[in-house]
PDB file of C-alpha atoms in Angstrom:
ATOM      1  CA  UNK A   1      27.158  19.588  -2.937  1.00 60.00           C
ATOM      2  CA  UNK A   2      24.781  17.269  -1.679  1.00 79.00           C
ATOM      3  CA  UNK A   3      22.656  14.779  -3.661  1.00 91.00           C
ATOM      4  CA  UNK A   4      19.023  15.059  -3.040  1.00 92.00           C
ATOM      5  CA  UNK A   5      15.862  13.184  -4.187  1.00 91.00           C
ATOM      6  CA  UNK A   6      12.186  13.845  -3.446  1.00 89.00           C
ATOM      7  CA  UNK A   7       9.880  10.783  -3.854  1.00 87.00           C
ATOM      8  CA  UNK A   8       6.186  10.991  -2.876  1.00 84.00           C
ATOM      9  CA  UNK A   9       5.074   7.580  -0.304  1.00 77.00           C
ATOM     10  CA  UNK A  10       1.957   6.498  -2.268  1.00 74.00           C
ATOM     11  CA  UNK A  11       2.222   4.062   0.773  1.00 71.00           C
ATOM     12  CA  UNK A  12      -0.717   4.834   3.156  1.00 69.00           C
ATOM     13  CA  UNK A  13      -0.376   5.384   6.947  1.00 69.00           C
ATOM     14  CA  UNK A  14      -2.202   1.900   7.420  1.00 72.00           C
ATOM     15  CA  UNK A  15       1.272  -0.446   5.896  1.00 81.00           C
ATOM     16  CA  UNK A  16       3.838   1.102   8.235  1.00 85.00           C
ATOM     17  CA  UNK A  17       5.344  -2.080   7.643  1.00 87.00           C
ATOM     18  CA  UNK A  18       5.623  -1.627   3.863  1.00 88.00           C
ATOM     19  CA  UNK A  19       6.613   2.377   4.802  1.00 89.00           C
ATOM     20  CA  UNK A  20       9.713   0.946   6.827  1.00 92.00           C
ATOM     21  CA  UNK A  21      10.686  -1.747   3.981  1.00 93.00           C
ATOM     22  CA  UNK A  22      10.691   1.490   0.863  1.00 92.00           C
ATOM     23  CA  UNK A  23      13.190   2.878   3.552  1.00 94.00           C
ATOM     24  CA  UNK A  24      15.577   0.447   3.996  1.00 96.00           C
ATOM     25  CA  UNK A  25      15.414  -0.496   0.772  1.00 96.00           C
ATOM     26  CA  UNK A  26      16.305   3.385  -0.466  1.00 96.00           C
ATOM     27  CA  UNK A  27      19.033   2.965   1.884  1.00 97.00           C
ATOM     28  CA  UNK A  28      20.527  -0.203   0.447  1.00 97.00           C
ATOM     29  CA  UNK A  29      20.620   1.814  -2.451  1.00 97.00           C
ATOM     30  CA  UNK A  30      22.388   4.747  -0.889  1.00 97.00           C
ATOM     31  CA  UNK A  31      19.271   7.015  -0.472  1.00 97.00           C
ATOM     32  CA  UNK A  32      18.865   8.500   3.091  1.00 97.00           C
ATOM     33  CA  UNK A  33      15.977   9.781   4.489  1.00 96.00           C
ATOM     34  CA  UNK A  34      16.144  13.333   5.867  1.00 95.00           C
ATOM     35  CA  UNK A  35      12.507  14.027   5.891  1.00 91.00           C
ATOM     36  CA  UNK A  36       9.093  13.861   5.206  1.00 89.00           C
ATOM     37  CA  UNK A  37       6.591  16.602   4.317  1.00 82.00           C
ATOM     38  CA  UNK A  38       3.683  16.861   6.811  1.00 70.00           C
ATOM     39  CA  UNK A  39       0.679  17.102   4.456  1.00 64.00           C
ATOM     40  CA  UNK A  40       1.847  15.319   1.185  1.00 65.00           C
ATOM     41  CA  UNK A  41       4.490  12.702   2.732  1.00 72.00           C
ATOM     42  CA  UNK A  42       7.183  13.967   0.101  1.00 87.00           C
ATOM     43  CA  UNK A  43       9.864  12.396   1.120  1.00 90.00           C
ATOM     44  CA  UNK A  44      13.590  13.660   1.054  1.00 93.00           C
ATOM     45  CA  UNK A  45      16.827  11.759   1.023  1.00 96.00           C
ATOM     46  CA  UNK A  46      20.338  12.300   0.642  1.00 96.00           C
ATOM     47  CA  UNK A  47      22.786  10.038  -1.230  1.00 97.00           C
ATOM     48  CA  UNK A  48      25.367   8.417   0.573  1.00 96.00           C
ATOM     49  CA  UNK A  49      27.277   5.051   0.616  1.00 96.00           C
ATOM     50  CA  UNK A  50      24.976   1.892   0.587  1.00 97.00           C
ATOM     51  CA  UNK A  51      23.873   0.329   3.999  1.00 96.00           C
ATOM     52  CA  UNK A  52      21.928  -1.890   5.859  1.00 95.00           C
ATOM     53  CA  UNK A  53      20.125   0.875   7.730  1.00 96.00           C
ATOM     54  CA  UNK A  54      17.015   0.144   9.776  1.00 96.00           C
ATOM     55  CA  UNK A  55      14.068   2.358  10.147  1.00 96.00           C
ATOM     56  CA  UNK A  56      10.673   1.737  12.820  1.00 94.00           C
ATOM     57  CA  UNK A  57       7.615   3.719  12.654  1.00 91.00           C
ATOM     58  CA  UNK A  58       6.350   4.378  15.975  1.00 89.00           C
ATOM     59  CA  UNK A  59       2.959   5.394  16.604  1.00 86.00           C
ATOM     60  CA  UNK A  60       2.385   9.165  18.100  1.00 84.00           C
ATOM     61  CA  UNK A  61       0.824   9.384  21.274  1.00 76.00           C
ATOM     62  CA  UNK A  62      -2.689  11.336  20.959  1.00 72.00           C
ATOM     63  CA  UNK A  63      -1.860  14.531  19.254  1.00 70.00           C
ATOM     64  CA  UNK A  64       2.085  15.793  19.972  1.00 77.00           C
ATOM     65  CA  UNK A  65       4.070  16.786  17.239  1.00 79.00           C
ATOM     66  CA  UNK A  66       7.268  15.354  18.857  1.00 86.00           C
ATOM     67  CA  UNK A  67       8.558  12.676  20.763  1.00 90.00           C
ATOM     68  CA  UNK A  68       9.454  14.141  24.211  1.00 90.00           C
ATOM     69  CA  UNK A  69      12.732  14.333  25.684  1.00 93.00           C
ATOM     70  CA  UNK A  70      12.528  11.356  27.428  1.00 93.00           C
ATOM     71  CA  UNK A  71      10.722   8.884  24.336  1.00 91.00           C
ATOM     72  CA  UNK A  72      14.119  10.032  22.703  1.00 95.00           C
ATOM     73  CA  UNK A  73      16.907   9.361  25.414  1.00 96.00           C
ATOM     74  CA  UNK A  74      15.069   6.011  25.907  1.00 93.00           C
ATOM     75  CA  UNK A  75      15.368   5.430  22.618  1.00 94.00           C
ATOM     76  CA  UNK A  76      18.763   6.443  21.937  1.00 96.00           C
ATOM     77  CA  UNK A  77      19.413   3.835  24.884  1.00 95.00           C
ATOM     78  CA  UNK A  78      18.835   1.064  22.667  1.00 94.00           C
ATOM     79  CA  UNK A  79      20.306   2.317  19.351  1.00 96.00           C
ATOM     80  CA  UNK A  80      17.877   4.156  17.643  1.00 97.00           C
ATOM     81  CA  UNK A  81      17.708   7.671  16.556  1.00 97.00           C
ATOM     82  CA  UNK A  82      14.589   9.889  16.130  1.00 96.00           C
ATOM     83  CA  UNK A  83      14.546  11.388  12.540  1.00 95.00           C
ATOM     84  CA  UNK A  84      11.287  12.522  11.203  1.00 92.00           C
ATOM     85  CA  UNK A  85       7.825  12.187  11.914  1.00 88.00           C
ATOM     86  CA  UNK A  86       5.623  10.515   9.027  1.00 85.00           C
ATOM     87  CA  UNK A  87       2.205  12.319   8.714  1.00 78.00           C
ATOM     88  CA  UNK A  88       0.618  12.529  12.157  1.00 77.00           C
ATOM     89  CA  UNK A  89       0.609   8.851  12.716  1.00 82.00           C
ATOM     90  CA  UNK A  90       3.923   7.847  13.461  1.00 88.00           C
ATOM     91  CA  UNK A  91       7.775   9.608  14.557  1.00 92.00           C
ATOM     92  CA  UNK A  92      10.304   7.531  12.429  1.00 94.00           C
ATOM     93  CA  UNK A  93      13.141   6.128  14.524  1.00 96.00           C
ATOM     94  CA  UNK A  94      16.512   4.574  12.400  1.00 97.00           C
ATOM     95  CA  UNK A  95      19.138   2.218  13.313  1.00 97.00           C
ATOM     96  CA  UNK A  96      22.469   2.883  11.645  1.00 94.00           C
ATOM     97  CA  UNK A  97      23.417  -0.883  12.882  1.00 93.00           C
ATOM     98  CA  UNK A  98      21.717  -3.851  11.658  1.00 89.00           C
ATOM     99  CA  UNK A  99      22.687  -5.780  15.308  1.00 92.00           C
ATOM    100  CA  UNK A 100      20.282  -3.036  17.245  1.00 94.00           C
ATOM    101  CA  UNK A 101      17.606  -4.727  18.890  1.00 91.00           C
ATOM    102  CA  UNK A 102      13.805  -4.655  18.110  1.00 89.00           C
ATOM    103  CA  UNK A 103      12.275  -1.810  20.089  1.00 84.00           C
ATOM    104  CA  UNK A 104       9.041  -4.332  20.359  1.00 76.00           C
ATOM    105  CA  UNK A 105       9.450  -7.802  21.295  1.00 69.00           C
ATOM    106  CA  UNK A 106       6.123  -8.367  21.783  1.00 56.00           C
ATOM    107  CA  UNK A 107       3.763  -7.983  18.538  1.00 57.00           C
ATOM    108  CA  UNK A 108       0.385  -7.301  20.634  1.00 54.00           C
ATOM    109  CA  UNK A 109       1.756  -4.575  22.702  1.00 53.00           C
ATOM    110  CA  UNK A 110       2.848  -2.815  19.469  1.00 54.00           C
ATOM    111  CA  UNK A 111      -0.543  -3.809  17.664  1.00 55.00           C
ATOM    112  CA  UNK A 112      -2.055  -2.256  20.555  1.00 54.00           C
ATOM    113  CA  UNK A 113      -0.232   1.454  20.186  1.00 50.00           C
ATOM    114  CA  UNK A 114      -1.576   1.529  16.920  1.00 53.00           C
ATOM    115  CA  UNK A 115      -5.514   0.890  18.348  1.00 53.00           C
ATOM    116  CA  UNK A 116      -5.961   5.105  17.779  1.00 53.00           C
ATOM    117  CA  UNK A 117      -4.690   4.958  14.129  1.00 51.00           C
ATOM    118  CA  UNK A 118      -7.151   2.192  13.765  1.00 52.00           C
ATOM    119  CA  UNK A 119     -10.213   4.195  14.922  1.00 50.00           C
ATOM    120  CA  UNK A 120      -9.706   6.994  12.408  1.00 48.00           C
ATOM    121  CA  UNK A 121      -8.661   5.231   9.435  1.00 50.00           C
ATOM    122  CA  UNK A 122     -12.385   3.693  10.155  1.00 50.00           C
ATOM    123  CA  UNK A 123     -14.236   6.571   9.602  1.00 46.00           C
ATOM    124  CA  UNK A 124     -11.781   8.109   7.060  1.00 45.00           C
ATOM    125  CA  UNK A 125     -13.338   6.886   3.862  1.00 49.00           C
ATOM    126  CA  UNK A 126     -17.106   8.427   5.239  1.00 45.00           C
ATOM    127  CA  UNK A 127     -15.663  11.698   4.947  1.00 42.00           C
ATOM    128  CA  UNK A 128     -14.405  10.983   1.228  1.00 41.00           C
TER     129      UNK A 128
END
């Protein structure tokens, strides 16, 4: 039988950063991530044996629902592996070894994917 736990985020879409460090650190502890619930961002892991497993939020292009065949195999190149997506901000990639490279080197190209996040987190709190 496998181990589960469901743990709401509480982190918002805005902190990837701080979405990606909860991961890892639930995965030092030996809690997987499976998945994450679209509308509440439940998330759902699966025990397992400690490791130093990497995960990378990657924005989603306008409005898809998945990464396309190609995002993935390009991916998968490198050493990651598409899991989940996370709301419908990001797809969540993981790296099951810590020596994978970065996939950005270059901190404005990635600030710039995130440009359409930026423009509706703006206008969010008006509709609040």
């Amino acid at each position: 039988m496998k181990h589960r736990l469901y743990l709401p985020t509480f982190l918002p879409v805005s902190f990837p950063d701080a979405m990606e460090t909860f991961l890892e650190d639930m995965a030092k502890k030996g809690w997987f991530l499976k998945k994450v619930g679209y509308f509440l961002s439940f998330c759902q892991f699966e025990k397992g044996t400690p490791a130093p497993v990497r995960y990378r939020l990657e924005p989603i292009p306008d409005t898809v629902r998945t990464p396309s065949a190609e995002m993935v195999q390009f991916y998968e190149e490198f050493g990651w592996k598409y899991l989940t997506p996370f709301s419908h901000f990001f797809f969540i990639f993981v790296a099951e070894n810590p020596d994978t490279p970065e996939i950005h080197c270059n901190p404005l190209v990635q600030a710039n994917a995130c440009v359409g996040i930026s423009a509706y987190l703006d206008w969010l709190p008006l509709c609040c």
